[in-house]
mmCIF file of C-alpha atoms in Angstrom:
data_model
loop_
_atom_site.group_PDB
_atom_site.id
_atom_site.type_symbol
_atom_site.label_atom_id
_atom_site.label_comp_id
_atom_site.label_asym_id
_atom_site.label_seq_id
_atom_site.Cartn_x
_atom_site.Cartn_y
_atom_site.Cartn_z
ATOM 1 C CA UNK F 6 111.502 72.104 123.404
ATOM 2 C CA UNK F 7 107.668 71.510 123.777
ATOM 3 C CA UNK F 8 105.416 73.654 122.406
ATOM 4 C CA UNK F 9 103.834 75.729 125.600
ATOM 5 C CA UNK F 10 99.353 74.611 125.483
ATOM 6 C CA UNK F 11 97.476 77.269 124.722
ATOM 7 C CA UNK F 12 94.564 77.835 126.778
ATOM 8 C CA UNK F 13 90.953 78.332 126.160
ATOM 9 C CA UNK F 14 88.307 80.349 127.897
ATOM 10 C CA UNK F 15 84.317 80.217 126.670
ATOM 11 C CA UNK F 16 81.724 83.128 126.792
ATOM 12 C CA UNK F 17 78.123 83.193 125.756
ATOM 13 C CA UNK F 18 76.421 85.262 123.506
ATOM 14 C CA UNK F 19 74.631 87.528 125.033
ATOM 15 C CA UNK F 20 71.178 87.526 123.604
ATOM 16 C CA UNK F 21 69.577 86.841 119.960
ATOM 17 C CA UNK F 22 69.121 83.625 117.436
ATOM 18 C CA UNK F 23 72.226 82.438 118.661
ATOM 19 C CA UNK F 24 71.573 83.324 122.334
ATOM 20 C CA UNK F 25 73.691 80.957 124.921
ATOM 21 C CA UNK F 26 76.237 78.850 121.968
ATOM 22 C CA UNK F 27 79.634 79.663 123.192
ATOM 23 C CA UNK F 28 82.426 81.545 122.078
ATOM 24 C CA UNK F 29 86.236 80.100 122.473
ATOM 25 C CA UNK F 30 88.936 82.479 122.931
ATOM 26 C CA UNK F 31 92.399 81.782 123.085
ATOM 27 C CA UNK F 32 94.599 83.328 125.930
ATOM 28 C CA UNK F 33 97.417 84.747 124.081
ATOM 29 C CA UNK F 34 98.761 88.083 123.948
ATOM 30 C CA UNK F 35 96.944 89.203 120.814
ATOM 31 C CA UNK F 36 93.463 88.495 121.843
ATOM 32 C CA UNK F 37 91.226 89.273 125.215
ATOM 33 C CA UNK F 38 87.841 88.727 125.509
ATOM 34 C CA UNK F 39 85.530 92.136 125.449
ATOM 35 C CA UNK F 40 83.367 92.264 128.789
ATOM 36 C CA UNK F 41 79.815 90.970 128.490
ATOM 37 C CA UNK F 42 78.440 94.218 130.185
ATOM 38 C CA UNK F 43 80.759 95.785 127.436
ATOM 39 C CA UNK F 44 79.227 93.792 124.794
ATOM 40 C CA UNK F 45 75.489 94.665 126.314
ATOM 41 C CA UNK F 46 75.973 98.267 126.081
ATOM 42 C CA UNK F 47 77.596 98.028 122.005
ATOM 43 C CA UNK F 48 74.199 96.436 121.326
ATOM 44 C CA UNK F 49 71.824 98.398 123.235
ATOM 45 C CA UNK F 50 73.252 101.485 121.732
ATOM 46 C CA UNK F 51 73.371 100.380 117.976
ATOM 47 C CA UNK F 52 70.272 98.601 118.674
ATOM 48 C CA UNK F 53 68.093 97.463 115.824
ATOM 49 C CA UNK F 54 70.085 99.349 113.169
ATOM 50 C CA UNK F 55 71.928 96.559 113.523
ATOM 51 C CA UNK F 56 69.049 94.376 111.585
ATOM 52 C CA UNK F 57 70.195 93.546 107.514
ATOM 53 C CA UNK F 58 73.435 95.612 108.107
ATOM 54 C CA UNK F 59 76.920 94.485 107.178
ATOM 55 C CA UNK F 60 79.497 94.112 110.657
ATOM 56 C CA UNK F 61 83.052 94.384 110.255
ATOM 57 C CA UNK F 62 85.031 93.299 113.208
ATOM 58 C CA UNK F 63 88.480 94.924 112.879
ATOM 59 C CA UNK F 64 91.238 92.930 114.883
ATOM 60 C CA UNK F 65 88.975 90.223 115.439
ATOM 61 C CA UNK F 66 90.209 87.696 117.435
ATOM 62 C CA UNK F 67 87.407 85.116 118.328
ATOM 63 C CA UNK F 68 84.880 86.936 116.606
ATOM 64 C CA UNK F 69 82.602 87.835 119.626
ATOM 65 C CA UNK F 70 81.213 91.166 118.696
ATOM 66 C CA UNK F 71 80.576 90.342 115.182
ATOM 67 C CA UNK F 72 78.716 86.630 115.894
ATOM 68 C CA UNK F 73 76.788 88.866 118.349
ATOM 69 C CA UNK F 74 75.823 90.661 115.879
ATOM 70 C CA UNK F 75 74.545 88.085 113.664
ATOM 71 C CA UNK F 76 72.989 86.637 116.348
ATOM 72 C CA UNK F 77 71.429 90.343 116.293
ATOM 73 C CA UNK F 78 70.234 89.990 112.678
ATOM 74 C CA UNK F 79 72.984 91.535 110.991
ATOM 75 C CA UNK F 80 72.910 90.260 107.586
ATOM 76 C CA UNK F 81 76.631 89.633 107.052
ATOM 77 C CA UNK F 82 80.263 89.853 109.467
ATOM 78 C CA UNK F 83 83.634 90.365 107.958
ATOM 79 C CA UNK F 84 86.367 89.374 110.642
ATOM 80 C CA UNK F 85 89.846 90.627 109.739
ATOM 81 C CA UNK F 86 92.582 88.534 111.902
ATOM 82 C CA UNK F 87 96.436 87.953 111.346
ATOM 83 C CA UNK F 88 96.821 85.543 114.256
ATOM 84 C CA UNK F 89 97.225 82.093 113.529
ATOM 85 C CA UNK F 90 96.449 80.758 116.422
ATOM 86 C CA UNK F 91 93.764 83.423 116.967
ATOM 87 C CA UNK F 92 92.412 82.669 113.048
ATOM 88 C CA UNK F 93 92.101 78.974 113.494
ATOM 89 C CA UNK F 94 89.611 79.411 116.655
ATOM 90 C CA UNK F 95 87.603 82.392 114.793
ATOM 91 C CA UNK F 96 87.131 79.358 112.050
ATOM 92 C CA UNK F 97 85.808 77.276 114.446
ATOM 93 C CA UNK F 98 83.811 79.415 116.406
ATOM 94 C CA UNK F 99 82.268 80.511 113.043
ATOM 95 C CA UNK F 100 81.696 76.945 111.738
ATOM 96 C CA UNK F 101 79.482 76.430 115.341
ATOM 97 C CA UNK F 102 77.525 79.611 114.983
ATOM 98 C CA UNK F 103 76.980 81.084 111.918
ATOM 99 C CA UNK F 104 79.050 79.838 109.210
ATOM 100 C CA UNK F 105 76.509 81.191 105.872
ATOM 101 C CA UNK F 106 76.820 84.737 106.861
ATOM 102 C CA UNK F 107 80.568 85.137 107.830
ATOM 103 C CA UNK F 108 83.657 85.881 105.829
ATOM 104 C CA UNK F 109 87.279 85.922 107.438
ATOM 105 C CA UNK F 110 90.010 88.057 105.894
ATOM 106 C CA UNK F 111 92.990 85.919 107.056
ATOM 107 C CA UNK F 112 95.928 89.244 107.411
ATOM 108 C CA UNK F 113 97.072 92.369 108.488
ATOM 109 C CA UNK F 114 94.097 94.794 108.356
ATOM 110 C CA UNK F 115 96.415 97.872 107.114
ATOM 111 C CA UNK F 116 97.692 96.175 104.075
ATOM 112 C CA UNK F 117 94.267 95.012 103.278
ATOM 113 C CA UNK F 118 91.815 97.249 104.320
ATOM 114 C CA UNK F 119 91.776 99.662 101.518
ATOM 115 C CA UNK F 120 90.726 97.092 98.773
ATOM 116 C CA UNK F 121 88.053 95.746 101.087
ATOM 117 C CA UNK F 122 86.883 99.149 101.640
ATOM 118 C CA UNK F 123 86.266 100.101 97.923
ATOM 119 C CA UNK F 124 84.264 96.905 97.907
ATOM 120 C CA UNK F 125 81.962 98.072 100.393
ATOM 121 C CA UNK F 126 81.779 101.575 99.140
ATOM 122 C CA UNK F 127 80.379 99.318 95.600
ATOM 123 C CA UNK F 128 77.966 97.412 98.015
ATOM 124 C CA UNK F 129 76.585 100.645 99.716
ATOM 125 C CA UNK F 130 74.660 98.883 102.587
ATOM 126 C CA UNK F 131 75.029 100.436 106.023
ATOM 127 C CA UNK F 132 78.234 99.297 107.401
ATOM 128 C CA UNK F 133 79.147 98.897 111.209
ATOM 129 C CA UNK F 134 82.924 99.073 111.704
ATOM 130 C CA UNK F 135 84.113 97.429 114.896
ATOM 131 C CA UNK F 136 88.103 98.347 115.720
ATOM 132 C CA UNK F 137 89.487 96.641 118.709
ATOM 133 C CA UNK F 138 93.531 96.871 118.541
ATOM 134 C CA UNK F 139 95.918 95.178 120.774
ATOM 135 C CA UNK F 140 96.009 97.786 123.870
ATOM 136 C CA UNK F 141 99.162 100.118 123.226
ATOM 137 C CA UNK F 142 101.213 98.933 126.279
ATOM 138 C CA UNK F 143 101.858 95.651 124.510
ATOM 139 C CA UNK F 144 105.475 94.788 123.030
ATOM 140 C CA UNK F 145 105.290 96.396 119.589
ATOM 141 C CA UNK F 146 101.948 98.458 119.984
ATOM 142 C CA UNK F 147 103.155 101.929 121.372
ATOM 143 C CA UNK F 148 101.735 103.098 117.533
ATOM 144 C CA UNK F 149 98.907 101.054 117.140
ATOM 145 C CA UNK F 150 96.502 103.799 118.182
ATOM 146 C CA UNK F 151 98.180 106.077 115.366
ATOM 147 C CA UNK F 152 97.654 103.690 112.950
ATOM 148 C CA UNK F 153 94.463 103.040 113.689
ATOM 149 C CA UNK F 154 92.975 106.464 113.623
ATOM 150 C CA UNK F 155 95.003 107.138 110.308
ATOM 151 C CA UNK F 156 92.945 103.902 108.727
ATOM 152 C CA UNK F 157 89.832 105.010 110.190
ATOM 153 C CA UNK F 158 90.663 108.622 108.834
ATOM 154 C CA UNK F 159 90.097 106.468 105.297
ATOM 155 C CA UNK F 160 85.746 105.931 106.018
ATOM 156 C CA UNK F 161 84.112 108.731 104.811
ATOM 157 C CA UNK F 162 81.064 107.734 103.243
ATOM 158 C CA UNK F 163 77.417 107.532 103.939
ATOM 159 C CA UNK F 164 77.034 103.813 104.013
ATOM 160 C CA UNK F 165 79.262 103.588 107.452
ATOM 161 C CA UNK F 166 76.110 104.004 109.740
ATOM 162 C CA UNK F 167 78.888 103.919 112.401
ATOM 163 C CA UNK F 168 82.380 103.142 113.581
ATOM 164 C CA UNK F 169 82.965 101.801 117.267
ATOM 165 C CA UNK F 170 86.516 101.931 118.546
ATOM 166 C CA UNK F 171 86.895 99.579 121.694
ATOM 167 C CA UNK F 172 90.748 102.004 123.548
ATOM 168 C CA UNK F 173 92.303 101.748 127.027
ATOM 169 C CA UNK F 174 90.050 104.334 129.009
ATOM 170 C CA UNK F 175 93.007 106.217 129.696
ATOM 171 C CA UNK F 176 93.455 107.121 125.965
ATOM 172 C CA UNK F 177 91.425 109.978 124.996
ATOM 173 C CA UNK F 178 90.610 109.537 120.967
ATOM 174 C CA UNK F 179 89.726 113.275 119.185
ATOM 175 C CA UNK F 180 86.670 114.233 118.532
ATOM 176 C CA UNK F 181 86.950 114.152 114.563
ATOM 177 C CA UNK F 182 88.619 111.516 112.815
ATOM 178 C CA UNK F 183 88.707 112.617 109.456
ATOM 179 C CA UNK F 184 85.175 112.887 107.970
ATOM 180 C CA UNK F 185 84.236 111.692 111.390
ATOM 181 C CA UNK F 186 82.772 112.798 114.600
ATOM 182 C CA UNK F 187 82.684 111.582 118.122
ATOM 183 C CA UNK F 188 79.214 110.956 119.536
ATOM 184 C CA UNK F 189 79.543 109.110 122.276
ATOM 185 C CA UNK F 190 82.059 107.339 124.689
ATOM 186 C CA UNK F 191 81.426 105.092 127.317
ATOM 187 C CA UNK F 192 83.711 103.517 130.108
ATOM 188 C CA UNK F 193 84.092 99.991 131.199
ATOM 189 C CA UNK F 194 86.744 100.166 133.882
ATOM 190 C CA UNK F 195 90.144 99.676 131.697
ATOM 191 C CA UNK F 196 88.757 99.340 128.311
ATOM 192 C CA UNK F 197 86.184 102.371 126.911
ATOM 193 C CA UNK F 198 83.897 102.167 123.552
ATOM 194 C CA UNK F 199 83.643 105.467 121.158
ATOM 195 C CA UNK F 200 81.436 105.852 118.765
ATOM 196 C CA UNK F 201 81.885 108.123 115.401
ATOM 197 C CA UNK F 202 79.219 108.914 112.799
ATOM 198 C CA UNK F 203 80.031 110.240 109.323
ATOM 199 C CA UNK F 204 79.456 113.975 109.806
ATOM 200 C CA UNK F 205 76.093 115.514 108.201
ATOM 201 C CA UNK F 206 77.452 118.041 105.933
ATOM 202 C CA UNK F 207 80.061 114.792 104.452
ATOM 203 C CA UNK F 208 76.499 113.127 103.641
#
C-alpha cells in the first residue's frame, strides 16, 4: 500500500531580519500552523525583551514562533519535536533561515526536559518558554494539558523572563502554576495565548 503524500502549506515571517522567507509546515495531525495575527500579538507583547534572549519552542513543529523570534533578535532557539515527519521539515526550515543560532532536541519533551532545564538554569540568560501541545481533543491527548502544566510547574527561576502557553480558548489554565503566575491571556478565536511570569517574592 502507498504511502499517503503529505502536504505542505508556507507562511511568512511576520516582520524582522528574516522578514518575508517562508516557513513549511506539514499538514499532519501533530502540527498546525499558529495564526499570523496570533503570532503578531506574542511579539508585540514580549516585544524587545525578546533582543539577546534564549527562545524555547516547546512542541515545535515547524519552528514558526521560535525563527520569529530570531528573526526578532533573539540570540538563540531551542525547538523540542518528536515528529518525524514534523522534525525533518523543522531541519529544513532551519537550514533556510537561521541555521547558526538554532538547536533541535529531536524527542519527547517530558523525558527530556528536565536535563535541558538544569542546563539553562547553569546558563542564567533570560529564557522565553513557548508551549504549544497538540489540542486535547486529539486521539491520545485528553491529558496533555495535565502534563503540561505539571512540566511547567518544574520553571521556577529568575532567568525564565516568561512562559507563553498557546490552549484551546475553551480551556481555562489557573492562575498559578507552581512558582508561576498568570498575567495575561488573550483570545484568538479557537486557540488563546497565556502568559506566566515567575512570581516576585520566588525572585
Amino acid at each position: 500500500m502507498a504511502k499517503k503524500k503529505i502536504k505542505y502549506f508556507k507562511t511568512p515571517i511576520i516582520a524582522g531580519k528574516y522578514k518575508g522567507k517562508n516557513i513549511e509546515i506539514p499538514a499532519i495531525d501533530t502540527t498546525r500552523s499558529s495564526k499570523s495575527i496570533l503570532r503578531e500579538s506574542l511579539f508585540n507583547t514580549i516585544a524587545y525583551d525578546v533582543v539577546d534572549s534564549i527562545f524555547v519552542e516547546l512542541f515545535a513543529g515547524s519552528g514558526s514562533i521560535g525563527l520569529e523570534a530570531l528573526s526578532r533578535d533573539a540570540k538563540e532557539a531551542y525547538f523540542f519535536e518528536k515528529n518525524p515527519i514534523a522534525h525533518r521539515l523543522l531541519k529544513d526550515n532551519i537550514a533556510n533561515i537561521s541555521p547558526n543560532s538554532s538547536y533541535i532536541i529531536y524527542g519527547d519533551v517530558f523525558e527530556l526536559f528536565d536535563d535541558f532545564y538544569d542546563r539553562l538554569k547553569d546558563k542564567n540568560e533570560p529564557t522565553f518558554f513557548y508551549f504549544d501541545p497538540p489540542f486535547s481533543i486529539r486521539e491520545g491527548m485528553e491529558d496533555i494539558y495535565d502534563k503540561c502544566i505539571n512540566l511547567i510547574s518544574k520553571i521556577k527561576d529568575p532567568f525564565a523572563k516568561m512562559v507563553i502557553i498557546e490552549h484551546m480558548s475553551n480551556v481555562k489554565l489557573p492562575e498559578n502554576i507552581g512558582s508561576l503566575e498568570l498575567i495575561k491571556n488573550k483570545k484568538f478565536g479557537k486557540s488563546s495565548l497565556s502568559y506566566y511570569k515567575v512570581k516576585k517574592n520566588n525572585e
